[in-house]
Amino acid sequence: MVVTGGGGETGGASSGRARRRGRTLLAVGLVIMLAGLLFGYDQGVISGALDGIQKQFSVGTLLLEVITSWVTLGAMAGALVAGAMADRLGRRKTIVAAAVLFIAGAMVESLAPGAYVLVAGRLLVGFGVGVASVAAPLYASELAPSRVRGRMVSLYQLAITIGIFVAYFADYLLVNGDRWRVMLGVSAIPGVLLVLAILPLPDSPRWYVKTGRHEAARAALERVEPGADTDSELAAIEELDRTEAAGSWREVFAARWRRPLVIGVLLAVLQQLTGINAIIYYADKIFAAAGFSSPSSQSLATLWAVGAVNVVSTFIAVAWVDRFGRRPLLLVGSVGMGLSLVVVGAMFEVLGTARTSGTSATGVVTMIALVTFIASFAFSLGPVVWTIINEIYPSHIRGRAVAVATAANWFAAWLVSQFFLSLVGLITEAGTFWLFAAFCGVTYAFVRRRVPETKGKSLEEVEILWGDPAALRRAIAGPTTG
Ligand code: BGC
C-alpha cells in the first residue's frame, strides 16, 4: 500500500503514518469482527443448549420455541431503535451500549433460575445483538476508506460465520447436563472485548460532521488515512451535509429515497427467504432425513459441511468484494444457491417416493448440494447484502434506513426459523427447498434489473447516483463499473 505523502517528507515519517493507519484500521476491523462474533455465536449456540434447558426446567415445546426464536424478535426491536440511537448518541457509544446490554443478557441467561428469566435474558441478548448489527457495520463503513469499505463490512460476515462455527463446536463439546449455562454465559466474553476495543477509537467522521464537530471529523479522517487528502474528503462530507435535509423518519420514507430503501429491504428479506437459516438451525435434522443416522455423524456433518464451509467461503468474499464488485458476486451466488437447492429438493423427492430410510448415495449428493449452497451463499448474499445495505443510503438518514433494512432481515429470519418445520409438514422437504430455490430466482432477477454496482465509489458518489437516472442506469447495466 502506497502512502501518498507530501514531496519533502522522509521515508521514516511516511512509514510511521502507514503504521498508524494500519493500527487504526486493524482496530476498526477488530470492532466489527467482535460484533459479528456476538451475532454468529448466538445464532448457532441455541440448538445445542436446548436439550439441557428442557431437561432442567422441563419446559414444553411452545416455551422451547420461544426460548429459541425470541432472540430474533429482540434483535428486530434492537435494530429498529439502533438507527435513532446511532444518529443521536453516535455510532461508537451505541456500540458500547449494545455490548453492555449483551453482557447483561448473557449473565441473566446463564444464571437464570427458571424458564421465564431465561426468556428475559434471551430478549436482552437479542436486543444487544440487534443494536450491534446496525451500529457496527455502519460505523465501519463510515470510517473505512472506500477502497477497503466492502472488505471491512465483509469482515463482519466473516465473524458471523466464525461465531456460528465456534457455537457448533461448543454444542458438540458441551452437550450434556448443566453445561448449557456455560455455553450461553461465555458469549459475554466477546461483549467485554468489544467494549475494550472500541474505547480508544474515534466516532465516524460523517457523524461528527452531522453533529457540527468538524475538527473531530478531521482528526478521525487523519487517523484512518494519515497523509491522504483529508481536506477534500472533509469538504465532500461537509458539502453533502449542508445540502441535506435533517434526518427524520418521514425523510427515510420520502419518495426520493424510495429506490435505495426498497433495494435494501428487499435484499435483506431475500437473504433470509432463500433459506440460509433454515439450514443453519436445522442442519442436523436435514442430515438425519438425508440418511445420516447417528447423532454424532449429524453433528459432525453440520460442524464441517455447514460451519466450516461457511467460514472458508466467506474469505473469498472478503478478498473479492472490492475487486469483482457486488453485482457479479450476487448474480453468480444466487445461481449457485438456486441450483443446489433444486438438487437438495430432488434428493428428498427421491427419498420420499422410494420410501427408504435414506441411502448413502442420496445422503452424499444431498451433502454435496448443501455444501455448494452454503459456499455460494457465503461469497455472495451473506456478506454482500450487508455491504450494500451499509453503503446505499444518504448520510443524514443512513442510521435509520440501515435500521429498517436490518430489522426487515431479522423479521424474515424469525419467519423462516419459526415456520420451517411447519412448512415441511405442509409441502414436504422437497417443496420447501424448491420454494427457497424460487426465491433465489427472484433474487437473481431483482439484482440484475435493479441493483447498481457500488464498488469503488465513495459514499458521497453512491448518494448522488439516486438523483441521476442516467448514472444509475449505467451502474446497473455495466457488469462492474467503478
Ligand atoms: C445472515 C444470517 C446468517 C449468516 C450465516 C448472515 O449474513 O444475516 O442470518 O445466519 O449470514 O452465515
XYZ file of C-alpha atoms and ligand atoms in Angstrom:
494
model
C 0.000 0.000 0.000
C 1.459 3.356 -1.003
C 1.163 6.390 1.201
C 0.789 9.474 -0.950
C 2.614 11.953 1.222
C 3.886 15.475 0.506
C 7.001 15.921 -1.643
C 9.519 16.683 1.089
C 8.627 14.030 3.618
C 11.066 11.432 4.815
C 10.606 7.732 4.331
C 10.520 7.368 8.138
C 7.595 9.799 8.547
C 5.705 8.098 5.775
C 6.204 4.606 7.126
C 5.262 5.826 10.621
C 1.986 7.101 9.188
C 1.372 3.878 7.328
C 1.889 2.004 10.582
C -0.564 4.250 12.433
C -3.121 3.847 9.663
C -2.588 0.113 9.763
C -3.199 0.071 13.505
C -6.383 2.161 13.376
C -7.853 0.135 10.525
C -6.958 -3.034 12.385
C -8.770 -1.764 15.480
C -11.854 -0.870 13.406
C -11.646 -4.354 11.895
C -11.488 -5.846 15.389
C -14.609 -3.951 16.473
C -16.613 -5.191 13.531
C -15.326 -8.730 13.999
C -16.304 -8.845 17.668
C -19.780 -7.530 16.838
C -20.112 -10.262 14.205
C -18.919 -12.924 16.651
C -21.704 -11.969 19.072
C -24.251 -12.252 16.283
C -22.982 -15.575 14.955
C -22.433 -17.273 18.295
C -25.979 -16.533 19.347
C -27.304 -17.684 16.007
C -25.547 -21.047 16.355
C -25.402 -21.885 20.071
C -29.008 -22.458 20.995
C -29.589 -25.701 19.106
C -27.051 -27.478 21.322
C -28.246 -25.848 24.550
C -31.926 -26.766 24.144
C -31.662 -30.320 25.407
C -30.094 -29.351 28.722
C -32.554 -26.474 29.207
C -35.502 -28.746 28.517
C -34.286 -31.342 30.995
C -33.544 -28.838 33.731
C -36.694 -26.710 33.508
C -38.981 -29.373 31.971
C -40.471 -26.862 29.549
C -42.933 -27.737 26.786
C -42.462 -27.298 23.051
C -44.037 -23.874 22.882
C -41.800 -22.386 25.567
C -38.813 -24.068 23.968
C -39.656 -22.408 20.645
C -39.967 -19.087 22.421
C -36.555 -19.578 24.065
C -35.120 -20.321 20.616
C -36.705 -17.665 18.484
C -37.246 -14.661 20.720
C -33.610 -13.697 20.344
C -34.551 -12.824 16.774
C -37.519 -10.760 17.916
C -35.338 -8.942 20.472
C -32.837 -8.302 17.688
C -35.542 -6.876 15.459
C -36.553 -4.413 18.195
C -32.879 -3.588 18.855
C -32.251 -2.955 15.161
C -35.220 -0.591 14.992
C -34.108 1.643 17.847
C -30.432 1.406 16.889
C -30.827 3.755 13.934
C -32.099 6.652 16.010
C -29.595 5.785 18.751
C -26.711 5.795 16.278
C -27.810 9.163 14.916
C -28.270 10.700 18.367
C -25.572 9.136 20.599
C -23.112 8.456 17.813
C -22.088 5.135 16.321
C -19.415 4.440 18.911
C -21.476 4.935 22.068
C -24.294 2.944 20.527
C -21.927 0.007 20.059
C -20.809 0.297 23.698
C -24.467 0.328 24.811
C -25.153 -2.757 22.665
C -22.235 -4.629 24.204
C -23.320 -3.741 27.750
C -26.884 -4.949 27.056
C -25.463 -8.082 25.561
C -23.192 -8.803 28.535
C -26.098 -8.239 30.953
C -28.319 -10.555 28.869
C -25.685 -13.300 28.754
C -25.308 -13.153 32.560
C -29.091 -13.310 33.068
C -29.279 -16.324 30.716
C -26.506 -18.265 32.362
C -27.747 -17.615 35.921
C -31.470 -17.969 35.152
C -33.331 -19.783 37.959
C -36.264 -20.605 35.684
C -37.523 -20.549 32.095
C -39.130 -17.103 32.207
C -35.976 -15.380 33.435
C -34.157 -17.257 30.676
C -36.586 -15.812 28.123
C -35.912 -12.325 29.534
C -32.172 -12.947 29.122
C -32.711 -14.129 25.542
C -34.658 -10.972 24.723
C -31.934 -8.787 26.233
C -29.173 -10.608 24.352
C -31.214 -10.354 21.155
C -31.734 -6.654 21.733
C -27.971 -6.117 22.127
C -27.200 -8.195 19.031
C -29.808 -6.220 17.057
C -28.381 -2.851 18.091
C -24.837 -4.014 17.279
C -25.962 -5.467 13.933
C -26.909 -1.964 12.832
C -24.305 0.155 14.571
C -21.130 -1.864 13.946
C -21.284 -2.215 10.137
C -22.497 1.374 9.918
C -19.520 2.540 11.948
C -17.027 0.509 9.932
C -18.458 1.571 6.568
C -18.325 5.238 7.547
C -14.831 5.063 8.965
C -13.180 2.866 6.330
C -11.700 4.442 3.186
C -13.745 3.443 0.092
C -11.033 1.166 -1.318
C -11.416 -1.217 1.638
C -15.014 -0.495 2.626
C -16.535 -3.621 1.115
C -13.796 -5.727 2.656
C -14.324 -4.148 6.057
C -18.046 -4.897 6.061
C -17.368 -8.427 4.767
C -15.225 -8.926 7.856
C -18.465 -8.614 9.776
C -19.919 -11.516 7.852
C -16.700 -13.490 8.295
C -17.003 -13.017 12.045
C -20.671 -14.092 11.982
C -19.635 -17.329 10.314
C -16.771 -17.858 12.776
C -19.249 -17.236 15.607
C -21.609 -19.884 14.195
C -18.720 -22.323 13.794
C -17.488 -21.765 17.358
C -21.048 -22.233 18.620
C -21.458 -25.500 16.701
C -18.176 -26.590 18.195
C -19.273 -25.641 21.713
C -22.540 -27.500 21.087
C -20.568 -30.525 20.064
C -18.289 -30.416 23.126
C -20.729 -29.396 25.834
C -23.876 -31.316 25.076
C -24.538 -32.846 28.482
C -26.166 -31.697 31.686
C -25.937 -28.219 33.129
C -23.307 -27.037 30.704
C -25.830 -25.056 28.694
C -25.223 -22.309 31.260
C -21.556 -22.188 30.255
C -22.457 -22.167 26.538
C -24.717 -19.157 26.948
C -22.561 -17.398 29.552
C -19.267 -17.405 27.628
C -20.807 -15.180 24.990
C -20.257 -12.313 27.461
C -16.511 -12.517 26.681
C -16.658 -11.061 23.134
C -19.002 -8.414 24.574
C -16.362 -7.298 27.084
C -13.662 -7.365 24.384
C -15.869 -5.247 22.137
C -16.114 -2.501 24.763
C -12.338 -2.579 25.277
C -11.637 -2.482 21.521
C -13.818 0.493 20.727
C -12.941 2.749 23.674
C -9.703 4.162 22.183
C -11.233 4.748 18.728
C -12.915 7.927 17.427
C -16.500 8.077 16.166
C -17.099 8.238 12.403
C -16.173 11.480 10.564
C -19.621 11.587 8.981
C -21.329 11.518 12.350
C -19.026 14.243 13.707
C -19.888 16.471 10.738
C -23.596 15.807 11.192
C -23.331 16.998 14.787
C -21.203 20.056 13.942
C -17.833 18.768 15.241
C -15.686 19.464 12.195
C -12.305 19.331 13.928
C -13.124 15.959 15.455
C -14.124 14.798 11.959
C -10.786 15.950 10.539
C -8.882 14.209 13.336
C -10.828 10.985 12.714
C -10.115 11.121 8.960
C -6.433 11.717 9.651
C -6.271 8.773 11.977
C -7.659 6.374 9.415
C -5.785 7.791 6.424
C -2.730 9.730 7.640
C -1.230 11.566 4.678
C -4.321 11.280 2.465
C -6.117 14.348 1.136
C -8.141 14.965 4.296
C -9.200 18.477 3.239
C -11.045 17.412 0.145
C -12.624 14.407 1.816
C -13.844 16.566 4.690
C -15.106 19.180 2.213
C -17.091 16.490 0.344
C -18.695 15.289 3.580
C -19.482 18.853 4.659
C -20.929 19.781 1.289
C -23.361 16.877 1.396
C -24.239 17.650 4.981
C -25.112 21.277 4.078
C -27.363 20.339 1.192
C -29.237 17.614 3.028
C -32.458 17.929 4.958
C -32.356 16.852 8.602
C -32.746 13.098 9.038
C -36.208 12.060 10.230
C -38.452 9.047 9.827
C -40.515 10.976 7.276
C -37.338 11.636 5.277
C -36.400 7.911 5.414
C -39.680 7.080 3.647
C -39.608 10.117 1.291
C -40.250 9.362 -2.382
C -36.743 10.308 -3.484
C -35.126 7.683 -1.291
C -37.687 5.011 -2.124
C -35.382 3.242 -4.553
C -32.477 2.622 -2.120
C -34.967 1.810 0.655
C -36.686 -0.850 -1.467
C -33.322 -2.248 -2.599
C -32.016 -2.509 0.982
C -35.180 -4.018 2.450
C -35.749 -6.480 -0.399
C -32.146 -7.683 -0.401
C -32.310 -8.094 3.390
C -35.531 -10.124 3.159
C -34.401 -12.207 0.180
C -31.183 -13.042 2.027
C -33.412 -14.902 4.505
C -36.159 -16.218 2.190
C -33.545 -18.142 0.240
C -33.313 -20.382 3.300
C -29.898 -19.889 4.890
C -31.071 -20.010 8.495
C -33.358 -22.976 7.942
C -30.150 -24.783 7.094
C -28.068 -23.203 9.877
C -30.663 -24.076 12.548
C -31.910 -27.395 11.262
C -28.815 -28.828 9.581
C -28.764 -31.798 11.971
C -32.354 -32.671 11.143
C -31.747 -32.253 7.393
C -28.749 -34.575 7.523
C -30.784 -37.044 9.595
C -33.561 -37.038 6.985
C -30.958 -37.487 4.227
C -29.685 -40.685 5.792
C -27.034 -39.675 8.364
C -28.381 -41.955 11.060
C -26.267 -41.407 14.205
C -26.471 -38.091 16.101
C -22.674 -37.799 16.102
C -22.478 -38.191 12.301
C -25.165 -35.500 12.004
C -23.410 -33.007 14.237
C -20.061 -33.664 12.573
C -21.634 -33.123 9.147
C -23.163 -29.882 10.434
C -19.922 -28.688 12.009
C -17.818 -29.208 8.882
C -20.185 -29.158 5.895
C -22.123 -26.134 7.141
C -19.982 -24.411 9.790
C -16.513 -24.675 8.299
C -17.524 -24.293 4.643
C -19.378 -21.126 5.612
C -16.234 -19.631 7.182
C -13.871 -20.635 4.380
C -16.079 -19.369 1.557
C -16.612 -16.066 3.309
C -12.846 -15.489 2.994
C -13.398 -15.444 -0.761
C -15.856 -12.604 -0.419
C -13.547 -10.676 1.891
C -10.834 -10.907 -0.740
C -13.009 -10.237 -3.777
C -15.829 -7.913 -2.906
C -13.796 -4.786 -3.669
C -12.154 -6.331 -6.732
C -15.037 -8.033 -8.544
C -17.808 -5.817 -7.282
C -21.114 -6.558 -5.617
C -23.259 -7.423 -8.635
C -21.169 -10.290 -10.085
C -20.869 -11.946 -6.663
C -24.620 -11.651 -6.039
C -25.554 -12.940 -9.507
C -23.195 -15.924 -9.509
C -24.053 -16.713 -5.878
C -27.818 -16.728 -6.386
C -27.480 -19.088 -9.367
C -25.271 -21.440 -7.307
C -27.678 -21.334 -4.370
C -30.756 -21.891 -6.558
C -29.299 -24.851 -8.455
C -28.060 -26.571 -5.315
C -31.439 -26.163 -3.610
C -33.145 -27.736 -6.640
C -30.827 -30.734 -6.192
C -31.447 -30.914 -2.417
C -35.210 -30.864 -3.110
C -34.859 -33.577 -5.776
C -32.904 -35.794 -3.366
C -35.686 -35.521 -0.802
C -38.225 -36.287 -3.515
C -36.296 -39.456 -4.382
C -36.193 -40.413 -0.699
C -39.926 -39.744 -0.381
C -41.051 -41.800 -3.384
C -38.603 -44.622 -2.773
C -39.874 -44.778 0.845
C -36.482 -45.876 2.050
C -34.899 -44.586 5.216
C -32.164 -42.983 3.170
C -29.411 -44.421 1.044
C -25.835 -43.315 1.397
C -25.713 -42.183 -2.263
C -28.631 -39.836 -1.685
C -27.065 -38.643 1.551
C -23.779 -37.870 -0.173
C -25.431 -35.987 -3.049
C -27.507 -34.004 -0.529
C -24.359 -33.199 1.409
C -22.541 -32.004 -1.745
C -25.528 -29.876 -2.732
C -25.748 -28.356 0.752
C -22.039 -27.568 0.729
C -22.484 -25.858 -2.653
C -25.420 -23.910 -1.269
C -23.524 -22.732 1.810
C -20.436 -21.852 -0.231
C -22.488 -19.903 -2.780
C -24.304 -18.003 -0.017
C -21.080 -17.291 1.826
C -19.360 -15.475 -1.030
C -22.479 -13.642 -2.177
C -25.730 -12.910 -0.338
C -24.123 -13.365 3.099
C -21.577 -10.567 3.036
C -22.622 -8.535 0.008
C -26.136 -7.799 1.262
C -24.684 -6.280 4.451
C -22.147 -4.323 2.419
C -24.813 -2.863 0.146
C -27.222 -2.023 2.968
C -24.459 -0.032 4.610
C -23.432 1.974 1.584
C -26.536 2.932 -0.384
C -28.195 5.465 1.940
C -27.520 9.180 2.178
C -25.694 10.012 5.366
C -28.481 12.032 7.012
C -30.840 9.040 7.031
C -28.247 6.258 6.965
C -28.656 5.269 10.629
C -32.433 4.881 10.397
C -32.548 3.413 6.902
C -29.933 0.769 7.768
C -32.040 0.020 10.845
C -35.182 -0.530 8.745
C -33.385 -2.913 6.374
C -31.714 -4.758 9.268
C -34.996 -5.106 11.176
C -36.600 -6.491 7.979
C -33.744 -9.020 7.843
C -34.376 -10.104 11.444
C -38.105 -10.332 10.869
C -37.612 -12.554 7.810
C -35.090 -14.648 9.793
C -37.702 -15.116 12.505
C -40.366 -16.093 9.932
C -38.160 -18.739 8.338
C -36.837 -20.243 11.565
C -40.245 -20.247 13.216
C -42.148 -21.800 10.306
C -39.608 -24.013 8.560
C -40.756 -27.191 10.283
C -44.443 -26.434 9.696
C -43.707 -25.669 6.047
C -42.019 -29.033 5.712
C -45.154 -30.624 7.215
C -47.330 -28.744 4.746
C -45.462 -29.008 1.434
C -42.726 -31.618 2.249
C -38.958 -31.058 2.377
C -38.721 -31.084 -1.411
C -41.411 -28.433 -1.774
C -39.776 -26.258 0.893
C -36.324 -26.370 -0.727
C -37.836 -25.635 -4.140
C -39.636 -22.678 -2.639
C -36.282 -21.378 -1.333
C -34.848 -22.023 -4.833
C -37.642 -19.940 -6.367
C -36.594 -17.057 -4.100
C -33.031 -17.436 -5.441
C -34.546 -16.873 -8.901
C -36.316 -13.757 -7.636
C -33.021 -12.526 -6.129
C -31.190 -13.043 -9.438
C -33.813 -11.133 -11.434
C -34.009 -8.334 -8.882
C -30.227 -7.821 -8.719
C -29.948 -7.949 -12.490
C -32.562 -5.267 -13.063
C -32.410 -3.030 -10.041
C -29.192 -3.150 -8.003
C -26.424 -0.738 -9.069
C -22.725 -1.542 -8.727
C -21.223 0.433 -5.844
C -17.682 -0.923 -5.942
C -15.001 1.776 -5.703
C -17.491 4.625 -5.285
C -17.242 6.868 -2.240
C -20.377 7.009 -0.082
C -20.963 10.510 -1.440
C -20.778 9.265 -5.052
C -23.236 6.480 -4.273
C -25.610 9.037 -2.820
C -25.506 11.153 -5.967
C -26.494 8.085 -8.056
C -30.071 8.142 -6.734
C -30.681 11.590 -8.203
C -29.049 10.839 -11.561
C -31.092 8.299 -13.582
C -28.528 8.042 -16.395
C -25.656 7.269 -13.992
C -27.889 4.822 -12.132
C -28.739 3.002 -15.375
C -25.036 2.779 -16.190
C -24.260 1.396 -12.735
C -26.940 -1.294 -13.229
C -26.101 -2.134 -16.852
C -22.297 -2.295 -16.584
C -21.104 -5.555 -15.071
C -18.519 -3.942 -12.782
C -18.448 -0.238 -13.183
C -16.496 1.874 -10.819
C -27.217 -13.645 7.838
C -27.525 -14.516 8.999
C -26.971 -15.890 8.753
C -25.497 -15.821 8.439
C -24.961 -17.146 8.043
C -25.748 -13.604 7.640
O -25.431 -12.758 6.595
O -27.722 -12.338 8.038
O -28.920 -14.545 9.204
O -27.163 -16.727 9.861
O -25.278 -14.902 7.397
O -23.598 -17.109 7.771
